[in-house]
Tab-separated table of C-alpha atoms and ligand atoms in Angstrom:
chain	number	residue	atom	x	y	z
F	1	UNK	CA	-0.084	-0.249	-0.062
F	2	UNK	CA	1.395	3.317	-0.704
F	3	UNK	CA	1.838	5.735	1.835
F	4	UNK	CA	0.083	8.525	2.454
F	5	UNK	CA	1.908	12.031	2.112
F	6	UNK	CA	1.109	14.417	5.033
F	7	UNK	CA	1.079	18.196	4.648
F	8	UNK	CA	1.734	20.295	7.939
F	9	UNK	CA	-0.066	23.581	7.812
F	10	UNK	CA	0.119	26.584	10.694
F	11	UNK	CA	-2.711	28.824	10.721
F	12	UNK	CA	-1.880	32.592	12.824
F	13	UNK	CA	-4.022	34.218	14.123
F	14	UNK	CA	-4.966	37.342	16.370
F	15	UNK	CA	-8.340	37.418	17.892
F	16	UNK	CA	-11.670	35.830	17.127
F	17	UNK	CA	-10.326	32.969	15.291
F	18	UNK	CA	-13.933	32.147	13.284
F	19	UNK	CA	-11.674	31.318	9.876
F	20	UNK	CA	-9.490	29.064	12.014
F	21	UNK	CA	-12.179	27.392	13.307
F	22	UNK	CA	-13.790	27.108	9.495
F	23	UNK	CA	-10.414	26.116	8.136
F	24	UNK	CA	-9.772	23.261	10.781
F	25	UNK	CA	-13.383	21.761	10.320
F	26	UNK	CA	-13.081	21.760	6.496
F	27	UNK	CA	-9.491	20.589	6.308
F	28	UNK	CA	-7.938	19.348	9.257
F	29	UNK	CA	-7.296	15.592	8.705
F	30	UNK	CA	-8.507	15.227	5.506
F	31	UNK	CA	-7.267	13.696	2.569
F	32	UNK	CA	-6.961	15.022	-0.750
F	33	UNK	CA	-5.159	14.267	-4.503
F	34	UNK	CA	-2.600	15.970	-5.625
F	35	UNK	CA	-1.828	16.575	-9.546
F	36	UNK	CA	-0.138	13.318	-9.899
F	37	UNK	CA	-3.441	11.236	-8.179
F	38	UNK	CA	-1.363	10.882	-5.132
F	39	UNK	CA	-3.053	11.224	-1.752
F	40	UNK	CA	-2.336	13.745	0.706
F	41	UNK	CA	-3.487	14.459	4.404
F	42	UNK	CA	-3.907	17.846	5.600
F	43	UNK	CA	-2.839	18.591	9.258
F	44	UNK	CA	-3.126	21.426	11.083
F	45	UNK	CA	0.090	20.984	12.939
F	46	UNK	CA	0.427	24.299	14.659
F	47	UNK	CA	-1.834	27.308	15.697
F	48	UNK	CA	0.469	30.554	16.679
F	49	UNK	CA	-1.360	33.535	18.287
F	50	UNK	CA	0.461	36.720	19.064
F	51	UNK	CA	-2.256	37.997	21.503
F	52	UNK	CA	-2.962	35.476	24.864
F	53	UNK	CA	-6.789	36.964	25.132
F	54	UNK	CA	-7.931	36.226	21.677
F	55	UNK	CA	-10.955	34.302	21.953
F	56	UNK	CA	-9.600	32.051	19.203
F	57	UNK	CA	-7.389	30.294	21.771
F	58	UNK	CA	-10.813	29.194	23.115
F	59	UNK	CA	-12.296	27.813	20.440
F	60	UNK	CA	-9.054	25.726	20.227
F	61	UNK	CA	-9.993	24.036	23.271
F	62	UNK	CA	-12.472	21.812	21.330
F	63	UNK	CA	-9.443	20.428	19.023
F	64	UNK	CA	-7.165	18.778	21.598
F	65	UNK	CA	-4.829	17.513	19.170
F	66	UNK	CA	-4.252	21.010	17.684
F	67	UNK	CA	-0.992	22.583	19.581
F	68	UNK	CA	-1.437	26.454	20.080
F	69	UNK	CA	1.591	28.190	20.889
F	70	UNK	CA	1.506	32.092	22.103
F	71	UNK	CA	4.242	34.247	21.418
F	72	UNK	CA	2.922	37.756	22.579
F	73	UNK	CA	4.665	40.199	20.294
F	74	UNK	CA	4.348	43.093	22.791
F	75	UNK	CA	7.294	40.867	24.918
F	76	UNK	CA	9.759	41.288	21.874
F	77	UNK	CA	12.074	44.207	21.760
F	78	UNK	CA	11.255	44.404	17.154
F	79	UNK	CA	9.595	42.612	14.697
F	80	UNK	CA	12.422	41.016	13.523
F	81	UNK	CA	12.991	39.474	16.782
F	82	UNK	CA	9.593	38.106	17.384
F	83	UNK	CA	9.417	36.693	13.832
F	84	UNK	CA	12.537	34.372	14.458
F	85	UNK	CA	10.682	33.377	17.455
F	86	UNK	CA	7.820	31.943	15.336
F	87	UNK	CA	9.860	30.518	12.841
F	88	UNK	CA	11.918	28.489	15.066
F	89	UNK	CA	8.059	26.901	16.130
F	90	UNK	CA	7.301	27.136	12.760
F	91	UNK	CA	10.616	24.665	11.682
F	92	UNK	CA	10.054	22.873	14.616
F	93	UNK	CA	6.694	21.488	13.360
F	94	UNK	CA	7.685	21.014	10.050
F	95	UNK	CA	5.311	23.658	8.645
F	96	UNK	CA	4.655	23.725	5.063
F	97	UNK	CA	2.477	26.662	4.339
F	98	UNK	CA	1.124	29.331	7.147
F	99	UNK	CA	-2.142	30.264	6.904
F	100	UNK	CA	-2.608	33.380	8.132
F	101	UNK	CA	-6.654	34.067	9.579
F	102	UNK	CA	-6.883	37.435	10.942
F	103	UNK	CA	-3.373	37.805	11.634
F	104	UNK	CA	-2.639	41.438	13.015
F	105	UNK	CA	1.016	41.818	12.522
F	106	UNK	CA	3.246	43.169	9.555
F	107	UNK	CA	5.719	40.497	8.985
F	108	UNK	CA	9.455	41.119	7.999
F	109	UNK	CA	11.538	39.866	5.240
F	110	UNK	CA	12.777	37.398	7.427
F	111	UNK	CA	9.329	35.696	8.137
F	112	UNK	CA	8.576	35.461	4.384
F	113	UNK	CA	12.264	33.891	3.499
F	114	UNK	CA	11.541	31.377	6.007
F	115	UNK	CA	8.475	30.267	4.923
F	116	UNK	CA	5.992	29.903	2.728
F	117	UNK	CA	2.349	31.614	3.684
F	118	UNK	CA	-0.883	32.795	2.395
F	119	UNK	CA	-3.455	35.750	3.917
F	120	UNK	CA	-7.096	36.894	3.754
F	121	UNK	CA	-8.194	40.062	3.029
F	122	UNK	CA	-11.684	41.227	3.503
F	123	UNK	CA	-11.684	43.390	0.438
F	124	UNK	CA	-11.269	42.876	-3.237
F	125	UNK	CA	-7.958	43.636	-3.646
F	126	UNK	CA	-6.151	46.003	-4.574
F	127	UNK	CA	-9.091	48.317	-3.187
F	128	UNK	CA	-9.080	48.774	0.498
F	129	UNK	CA	-5.673	47.317	1.974
F	130	UNK	CA	-5.315	47.655	5.592
F	131	UNK	CA	-7.104	47.076	9.362
F	132	UNK	CA	-10.733	48.420	8.464
F	133	UNK	CA	-11.315	46.904	4.996
F	134	UNK	CA	-14.833	45.992	5.211
F	135	UNK	CA	-15.858	49.420	6.845
F	136	UNK	CA	-13.646	50.977	4.186
F	137	UNK	CA	-15.174	49.099	1.530
F	138	UNK	CA	-19.229	49.729	2.859
F	139	UNK	CA	-18.324	53.696	3.252
F	140	UNK	CA	-16.792	53.974	-0.484
F	141	UNK	CA	-18.697	54.765	-3.726
F	142	UNK	CA	-17.900	50.876	-4.846
F	143	UNK	CA	-20.839	48.751	-5.906
F	144	UNK	CA	-19.246	45.526	-4.873
F	145	UNK	CA	-17.124	44.616	-1.762
F	146	UNK	CA	-15.404	40.744	-1.636
F	147	UNK	CA	-12.569	38.815	-0.215
F	148	UNK	CA	-9.588	38.163	-1.757
F	149	UNK	CA	-6.653	35.694	-0.705
F	150	UNK	CA	-3.174	36.287	-1.640
F	151	UNK	CA	0.489	34.984	-1.119
F	152	UNK	CA	1.981	36.739	1.475
F	153	UNK	CA	4.567	39.030	0.424
F	154	UNK	CA	6.819	41.777	1.439
F	155	UNK	CA	4.279	44.385	0.995
F	156	UNK	CA	1.384	44.361	2.809
F	157	UNK	CA	-1.989	42.879	1.378
F	158	UNK	CA	-0.134	42.609	-2.067
F	159	UNK	CA	1.396	39.354	-2.609
F	160	UNK	CA	-0.113	37.163	-5.945
F	161	UNK	CA	-4.057	36.877	-5.769
F	162	UNK	CA	-4.997	33.223	-5.296
F	163	UNK	CA	-8.357	33.434	-5.045
F	164	UNK	CA	-11.023	36.293	-5.357
F	165	UNK	CA	-14.673	36.824	-5.008
F	166	UNK	CA	-17.318	39.877	-4.950
F	167	UNK	CA	-20.249	40.242	-3.754
F	168	UNK	CA	-22.533	43.839	-4.236
F	169	UNK	CA	-23.355	45.713	-1.757
F	170	UNK	CA	-26.957	46.326	-1.643
F	171	UNK	CA	-28.497	49.406	-0.975
F	172	UNK	CA	-30.446	47.921	2.049
F	173	UNK	CA	-27.210	46.487	3.412
F	174	UNK	CA	-26.243	48.304	6.741
F	175	UNK	CA	-22.740	47.656	7.434
F	176	UNK	CA	-23.525	44.780	9.925
F	177	UNK	CA	-25.064	42.862	7.191
F	178	UNK	CA	-22.505	43.584	5.061
F	179	UNK	CA	-20.159	42.106	7.850
F	180	UNK	CA	-21.839	38.909	7.739
F	181	UNK	CA	-22.033	38.421	4.170
F	182	UNK	CA	-18.518	39.000	3.842
F	183	UNK	CA	-17.337	36.416	6.586
F	184	UNK	CA	-19.776	33.702	5.150
F	185	UNK	CA	-18.037	34.706	1.886
F	186	UNK	CA	-14.451	34.135	3.733
F	187	UNK	CA	-15.881	30.817	5.186
F	188	UNK	CA	-16.951	29.186	1.906
F	189	UNK	CA	-13.553	30.189	-0.184
F	190	UNK	CA	-10.573	29.970	2.669
F	191	UNK	CA	-10.425	26.432	2.714
F	192	UNK	CA	-10.472	26.004	-1.407
F	193	UNK	CA	-7.575	28.788	-1.461
F	194	UNK	CA	-5.539	26.758	0.742
F	195	UNK	CA	-6.573	23.744	-1.477
F	196	UNK	CA	-5.547	25.740	-4.417
F	197	UNK	CA	-2.011	26.985	-3.438
F	198	UNK	CA	-1.010	23.306	-2.249
F	199	UNK	CA	-2.460	22.539	-6.125
F	200	UNK	CA	-4.687	19.880	-4.297
F	201	UNK	CA	-8.250	18.807	-5.413
F	202	UNK	CA	-10.940	16.645	-3.434
F	203	UNK	CA	-11.153	13.052	-3.740
Q	301	LIG	C1	-11.809	38.310	8.839
Q	301	LIG	O1	-12.216	39.383	7.959
Q	301	LIG	C2	-10.191	38.462	7.941
Q	301	LIG	O2	-10.333	38.625	6.527
Q	301	LIG	C3	-9.387	39.566	8.230
Q	301	LIG	O3	-9.811	39.236	9.702
Q	301	LIG	C4	-10.748	38.784	10.223
Q	301	LIG	C5	-10.603	37.758	10.763
Q	301	LIG	O4	-11.528	37.204	11.734
Q	301	LIG	N1	-8.226	39.358	8.010
Q	301	LIG	P1	-12.075	36.113	12.447
Q	301	LIG	O5	-10.534	35.795	13.652
Q	301	LIG	O6	-11.150	34.772	11.440
Q	301	LIG	O7	-13.089	35.406	13.066
């Protein structure tokens, strides 16, 4: 019998963690196939959080087999020493891909040069980069918003797009209803974008 290869993912988060939970429920310990028709099992081998008070840490108590390493960025003198500590854990757990899910730290070239990473952003990039993308989209004159998943590069919210989908902003939308639609779209897209980034398809 041929052995099934294992792909180790790390999920990085800072707060609520709903995308992280959705990724775990959709992908953890599931088997997919690569372009050569070989089976590949995805394991969420590590979660990393920079905020000890993040609600996502509580969500993880439902997944006892997934380690959560909390590295408070405030404890480090600068971004580089924080990123070096994160990379230490990423190497220790033999991570193939880092999946950023609401991870609110700017990463240094050191991080980017030492691992592969993808990120989800709640706008139709390149429009509305930055931390308030949903509100900025809603308050703009744009007729539509959306969700983008992209490779992490040296420039914030700017790497190559892996997957992107638009939704229209209806005149009946409030910020809250628009935000709910964006999050629903995130949950639909992100697991599929992870598979696309890894060149995997469902069995
Ligand atoms: C999401 O909207 C994501 O696109 C953005 O931060 C938010 C994180 O939400 N980068 P959650 O922590 O996954 O609930």
